[in-house]
Short mmCIF file of N, CA and C in Angstrom, two decimals:
data_model
loop_
_atom_site.label_atom_id
_atom_site.label_comp_id
_atom_site.label_asym_id
_atom_site.label_seq_id
_atom_site.Cartn_x
_atom_site.Cartn_y
_atom_site.Cartn_z
N MET A 1 -5.21 0.19 17.26
CA MET A 1 -4.24 -0.61 18.12
C MET A 1 -4.42 -0.22 19.39
N THR A 2 -4.36 -1.15 20.43
CA THR A 2 -4.34 -0.92 21.87
C THR A 2 -2.99 -0.55 22.20
N ASN A 3 -2.99 0.49 23.13
CA ASN A 3 -1.76 1.00 23.78
C ASN A 3 -1.33 0.52 25.07
N LEU A 4 -1.03 -0.84 24.85
CA LEU A 4 -0.50 -1.50 26.26
C LEU A 4 1.05 -1.35 26.10
N THR A 5 1.77 -1.08 27.28
CA THR A 5 3.27 -1.20 27.37
C THR A 5 3.70 -2.61 27.30
N VAL A 6 4.41 -3.08 26.48
CA VAL A 6 5.01 -4.40 26.54
C VAL A 6 6.45 -4.23 26.27
N PRO A 7 7.27 -5.16 26.85
CA PRO A 7 8.74 -5.10 26.74
C PRO A 7 9.22 -5.76 25.48
N LEU A 8 8.75 -5.19 24.30
CA LEU A 8 9.32 -5.86 23.00
C LEU A 8 10.05 -4.97 22.38
N GLN A 9 11.16 -5.48 21.68
CA GLN A 9 12.01 -4.54 20.69
C GLN A 9 12.24 -5.43 19.54
N LYS A 10 12.25 -4.47 18.62
CA LYS A 10 12.59 -5.07 17.08
C LYS A 10 13.92 -4.92 16.83
N ASP A 11 14.63 -6.24 16.48
CA ASP A 11 16.11 -6.22 16.15
C ASP A 11 16.36 -5.77 14.83
N ARG A 12 17.60 -5.59 14.57
CA ARG A 12 18.22 -5.28 13.11
C ARG A 12 17.46 -5.92 12.10
N GLU A 13 16.90 -7.13 12.22
CA GLU A 13 16.37 -7.85 11.06
C GLU A 13 15.03 -7.76 11.25
N GLY A 14 14.25 -6.77 12.06
CA GLY A 14 13.06 -6.82 12.10
C GLY A 14 12.16 -7.86 12.88
N VAL A 15 12.88 -8.48 13.79
CA VAL A 15 12.31 -9.67 14.61
C VAL A 15 11.92 -8.97 15.74
N TRP A 16 10.64 -9.16 16.39
CA TRP A 16 10.25 -8.90 17.56
C TRP A 16 10.73 -9.75 18.70
N ARG A 17 11.55 -9.21 19.65
CA ARG A 17 12.00 -10.08 20.69
C ARG A 17 11.61 -9.42 21.98
N ILE A 18 11.55 -10.26 23.14
CA ILE A 18 11.27 -9.74 24.41
C ILE A 18 12.54 -8.87 24.70
N ALA A 19 12.45 -7.73 25.34
CA ALA A 19 13.57 -6.97 25.87
C ALA A 19 14.42 -7.61 26.85
N GLY A 20 15.73 -7.63 26.54
CA GLY A 20 16.81 -8.23 27.44
C GLY A 20 16.88 -9.69 27.29
N SER A 21 16.17 -10.32 26.23
CA SER A 21 16.38 -11.59 25.86
C SER A 21 16.42 -12.12 24.40
N ARG A 22 16.72 -13.29 23.95
CA ARG A 22 16.47 -13.57 22.73
C ARG A 22 15.32 -14.21 22.26
N ILE A 23 14.38 -14.31 23.17
CA ILE A 23 13.18 -14.92 22.95
C ILE A 23 12.23 -14.09 21.98
N THR A 24 11.74 -14.82 21.08
CA THR A 24 10.84 -13.93 20.04
C THR A 24 9.46 -13.88 20.37
N LEU A 25 8.77 -13.01 19.68
CA LEU A 25 7.34 -12.84 19.82
C LEU A 25 6.69 -14.23 19.22
N ASP A 26 7.49 -14.44 18.14
CA ASP A 26 6.83 -15.68 17.56
C ASP A 26 6.86 -17.07 18.42
N LEU A 27 7.87 -17.22 19.06
CA LEU A 27 8.13 -18.49 19.91
C LEU A 27 6.88 -18.22 20.97
N VAL A 28 6.75 -17.17 21.68
CA VAL A 28 5.71 -17.00 22.69
C VAL A 28 4.19 -17.32 22.26
N VAL A 29 4.10 -16.64 21.21
CA VAL A 29 2.71 -16.72 20.52
C VAL A 29 2.47 -18.10 20.05
N GLY A 30 3.60 -18.78 19.36
CA GLY A 30 3.31 -20.18 18.97
C GLY A 30 3.23 -21.26 20.13
N GLU A 31 3.89 -20.95 21.32
CA GLU A 31 3.63 -21.80 22.44
C GLU A 31 2.26 -21.58 23.02
N TYR A 32 1.71 -20.31 22.90
CA TYR A 32 0.26 -20.01 23.59
C TYR A 32 -0.60 -20.76 22.62
N TRP A 33 -0.43 -20.81 21.35
CA TRP A 33 -1.33 -21.47 20.39
C TRP A 33 -1.20 -23.03 20.63
N GLN A 34 -0.14 -23.51 20.97
CA GLN A 34 0.09 -24.91 21.35
C GLN A 34 -0.68 -25.40 22.41
N GLY A 35 -1.24 -24.40 23.31
CA GLY A 35 -1.98 -24.76 24.53
C GLY A 35 -1.31 -24.37 25.86
N TRP A 36 0.14 -23.95 25.68
CA TRP A 36 0.79 -23.69 26.72
C TRP A 36 0.23 -22.53 27.72
N THR A 37 0.25 -22.73 29.06
CA THR A 37 -0.13 -21.44 29.87
C THR A 37 1.11 -20.51 29.99
N ALA A 38 0.49 -19.31 30.50
CA ALA A 38 1.57 -18.36 30.78
C ALA A 38 2.73 -18.96 31.71
N GLU A 39 2.44 -19.72 32.45
CA GLU A 39 3.38 -20.20 33.54
C GLU A 39 4.30 -21.20 32.80
N GLU A 40 3.88 -21.98 31.87
CA GLU A 40 4.63 -22.94 31.27
C GLU A 40 5.59 -22.25 30.35
N ILE A 41 4.96 -21.13 29.69
CA ILE A 41 5.87 -20.35 28.90
C ILE A 41 7.08 -19.79 29.67
N ALA A 42 6.78 -19.01 30.75
CA ALA A 42 7.68 -18.39 31.64
C ALA A 42 8.71 -19.54 32.38
N ASP A 43 8.17 -20.72 32.53
CA ASP A 43 9.23 -21.68 33.07
C ASP A 43 10.02 -22.22 32.18
N ALA A 44 9.62 -22.17 30.80
CA ALA A 44 10.61 -22.69 29.74
C ALA A 44 11.60 -21.62 29.46
N HIS A 45 11.47 -20.47 29.75
CA HIS A 45 12.32 -19.40 29.40
C HIS A 45 12.60 -18.62 30.60
N PRO A 46 13.67 -19.02 31.30
CA PRO A 46 14.02 -18.36 32.64
C PRO A 46 14.30 -16.98 32.67
N THR A 47 14.82 -16.49 31.42
CA THR A 47 15.02 -15.06 31.20
C THR A 47 13.89 -14.00 31.25
N VAL A 48 12.80 -14.82 31.18
CA VAL A 48 11.49 -13.82 31.05
C VAL A 48 10.38 -14.25 32.08
N ALA A 49 10.08 -13.01 32.83
CA ALA A 49 9.39 -13.05 34.02
C ALA A 49 7.78 -13.46 33.72
N LEU A 50 7.21 -13.89 34.43
CA LEU A 50 5.68 -14.23 34.43
C LEU A 50 4.91 -13.19 33.97
N PRO A 51 4.95 -12.13 34.70
CA PRO A 51 4.37 -10.76 34.33
C PRO A 51 4.58 -10.34 32.87
N VAL A 52 5.81 -10.59 32.35
CA VAL A 52 6.08 -10.10 31.09
C VAL A 52 5.34 -11.18 30.24
N VAL A 53 5.43 -12.41 30.27
CA VAL A 53 4.68 -13.19 29.55
C VAL A 53 3.13 -12.71 29.30
N TYR A 54 2.43 -12.45 30.59
CA TYR A 54 1.16 -12.04 30.60
C TYR A 54 1.06 -10.80 29.69
N SER A 55 1.83 -9.62 29.96
CA SER A 55 1.78 -8.58 29.21
C SER A 55 1.79 -8.91 27.72
N ILE A 56 2.72 -9.62 27.22
CA ILE A 56 2.94 -9.98 25.84
C ILE A 56 1.65 -10.60 25.37
N LEU A 57 1.03 -11.70 26.01
CA LEU A 57 -0.16 -12.31 25.58
C LEU A 57 -1.23 -11.47 25.45
N ALA A 58 -1.39 -10.57 26.50
CA ALA A 58 -2.57 -9.71 26.44
C ALA A 58 -2.41 -8.65 25.36
N TRP A 59 -1.15 -8.20 25.08
CA TRP A 59 -0.83 -7.33 23.90
C TRP A 59 -1.19 -7.97 22.60
N TYR A 60 -0.73 -9.21 22.54
CA TYR A 60 -1.11 -10.05 21.31
C TYR A 60 -2.60 -10.12 20.98
N LEU A 61 -3.30 -10.44 22.06
CA LEU A 61 -4.76 -10.66 22.08
C LEU A 61 -5.52 -9.28 21.56
N SER A 62 -4.88 -8.36 22.04
CA SER A 62 -5.37 -7.02 21.79
C SER A 62 -5.18 -6.33 20.33
N ASN A 63 -4.10 -7.10 19.81
CA ASN A 63 -3.49 -6.72 18.44
C ASN A 63 -3.38 -7.76 17.40
N ARG A 64 -4.19 -8.72 17.56
CA ARG A 64 -4.16 -10.01 16.91
C ARG A 64 -3.95 -9.84 15.35
N GLU A 65 -4.69 -9.06 14.75
CA GLU A 65 -4.79 -8.97 13.41
C GLU A 65 -3.21 -8.58 13.00
N GLU A 66 -2.78 -7.55 13.64
CA GLU A 66 -1.41 -6.96 13.33
C GLU A 66 -0.39 -8.24 13.47
N VAL A 67 -0.53 -8.75 14.66
CA VAL A 67 0.59 -9.60 15.00
C VAL A 67 0.48 -10.87 14.13
N ASP A 68 -0.79 -11.29 13.62
CA ASP A 68 -0.92 -12.43 12.79
C ASP A 68 -0.55 -12.09 11.49
N ARG A 69 -0.40 -10.84 11.06
CA ARG A 69 0.12 -10.47 9.74
C ARG A 69 1.74 -10.64 9.76
N TYR A 70 2.25 -10.30 10.81
CA TYR A 70 3.56 -10.17 11.22
C TYR A 70 4.15 -11.53 11.20
N LEU A 71 3.29 -12.63 12.04
CA LEU A 71 3.80 -13.89 12.00
C LEU A 71 3.71 -14.70 10.53
N GLU A 72 2.62 -14.25 9.91
CA GLU A 72 2.60 -14.79 8.51
C GLU A 72 3.77 -14.25 7.58
N MET A 73 4.19 -13.02 7.74
CA MET A 73 5.38 -12.52 7.03
C MET A 73 6.65 -13.41 7.41
N ARG A 74 6.71 -13.50 8.74
CA ARG A 74 7.91 -14.41 9.17
C ARG A 74 7.94 -15.70 8.61
N ARG A 75 6.82 -16.25 8.48
CA ARG A 75 6.69 -17.85 7.93
C ARG A 75 7.04 -17.73 6.48
N GLU A 76 6.71 -16.75 5.86
CA GLU A 76 7.07 -16.73 4.42
C GLU A 76 8.62 -16.38 4.30
N GLN A 77 9.12 -15.53 5.19
CA GLN A 77 10.72 -15.33 5.10
C GLN A 77 11.37 -16.55 5.51
N ALA A 78 10.64 -17.32 6.40
CA ALA A 78 11.49 -18.65 6.55
C ALA A 78 11.40 -19.61 5.42
N ARG A 79 10.21 -19.71 4.79
CA ARG A 79 10.06 -20.62 3.62
C ARG A 79 10.96 -20.10 2.43
N VAL A 80 11.18 -18.84 2.15
CA VAL A 80 12.12 -18.43 1.25
C VAL A 80 13.69 -18.75 1.56
N LEU A 81 14.03 -18.63 2.89
CA LEU A 81 15.23 -18.86 3.22
C LEU A 81 15.49 -20.46 3.15
N GLU A 82 14.52 -21.20 3.46
CA GLU A 82 14.68 -22.48 3.37
C GLU A 82 14.95 -22.98 1.88
N GLU A 83 14.23 -22.43 1.10
CA GLU A 83 14.47 -22.59 -0.43
C GLU A 83 15.82 -22.16 -0.92
N GLU A 84 16.34 -21.10 -0.37
CA GLU A 84 17.51 -20.66 -0.78
C GLU A 84 18.76 -21.54 -0.23
N VAL A 85 18.55 -22.07 0.90
CA VAL A 85 19.56 -23.04 1.57
C VAL A 85 19.42 -24.17 0.78
N ARG A 86 18.41 -24.73 0.51
CA ARG A 86 18.35 -25.97 -0.27
C ARG A 86 18.98 -25.97 -1.72
N ALA A 87 18.86 -24.75 -2.23
CA ALA A 87 19.51 -24.44 -3.79
C ALA A 87 21.12 -24.17 -3.59
N MET A 88 21.58 -24.06 -2.57
CA MET A 88 23.00 -23.88 -2.38
C MET A 88 23.77 -25.26 -2.78
N PRO A 89 24.85 -25.15 -3.23
CA PRO A 89 25.87 -26.23 -3.67
C PRO A 89 26.11 -26.97 -2.21
N GLN A 90 26.00 -28.25 -2.21
CA GLN A 90 26.18 -28.99 -1.18
C GLN A 90 27.56 -29.93 -1.25
N GLY A 91 28.26 -29.97 -0.19
CA GLY A 91 29.43 -30.74 -0.15
C GLY A 91 29.16 -32.15 0.23
N PRO A 92 29.95 -33.03 0.25
CA PRO A 92 29.50 -34.38 0.49
C PRO A 92 29.21 -34.61 2.00
N GLY A 93 29.58 -33.84 2.86
CA GLY A 93 29.25 -33.86 4.40
C GLY A 93 27.78 -33.60 4.38
N ILE A 94 27.26 -32.54 3.85
CA ILE A 94 25.82 -32.23 3.94
C ILE A 94 25.09 -33.24 3.13
N GLN A 95 25.46 -33.57 1.94
CA GLN A 95 24.60 -34.74 1.41
C GLN A 95 24.47 -35.88 2.18
N ARG A 96 25.74 -36.23 2.77
CA ARG A 96 25.52 -37.70 3.67
C ARG A 96 24.55 -37.37 4.93
N LEU A 97 24.55 -36.09 5.46
CA LEU A 97 23.61 -36.02 6.57
C LEU A 97 22.11 -35.95 6.18
N ARG A 98 21.88 -35.33 5.01
CA ARG A 98 20.60 -35.28 4.54
C ARG A 98 20.22 -36.82 4.15
N GLU A 99 21.03 -37.57 3.57
CA GLU A 99 20.75 -39.02 3.23
C GLU A 99 20.46 -39.90 4.66
N LEU A 100 21.20 -39.49 5.67
CA LEU A 100 20.89 -40.19 6.88
C LEU A 100 19.49 -39.73 7.53
N ALA A 101 19.27 -38.59 7.32
CA ALA A 101 17.92 -37.97 7.82
C ALA A 101 16.89 -38.60 7.05
N ARG A 102 16.97 -38.75 5.76
CA ARG A 102 15.87 -39.42 4.93
C ARG A 102 15.70 -40.80 5.46
N ARG A 103 16.64 -41.62 5.75
CA ARG A 103 16.78 -42.98 6.20
C ARG A 103 15.98 -43.03 7.40
N ARG A 104 16.52 -42.10 8.23
CA ARG A 104 15.82 -42.07 9.60
C ARG A 104 14.26 -41.82 9.65
N ASP A 105 13.93 -40.95 8.73
CA ASP A 105 12.54 -40.51 8.58
C ASP A 105 11.64 -41.67 8.05
N ARG A 106 12.23 -42.64 7.25
CA ARG A 106 11.58 -43.71 6.77
C ARG A 106 11.38 -44.80 7.75
N HIS A 107 11.89 -44.83 8.76
CA HIS A 107 11.97 -46.01 9.85
C HIS A 107 11.41 -45.43 11.06
#
């Protein structure tokens, strides 16, 4: 692993965030892979300075295998959470919202 100093902190849930913000590593890397430039990422997140974005992207590219494993773990956690939420009992309000969403998606 390359020893670059980057302003990332792991929160209580194990999520990597940019220090001093709620912006996650997942978000920055995702935007990068969608083709966003460092400037566009910084512009979209005013709490994150451009040099910070560059340092995070450099760190990601230097530690890609480790970060990709972390991101895969996060995707799996999200999938499991989604399944748990779908399995929860639903009141009539939630059922109605889901029906409206299904109708919207069909049109």
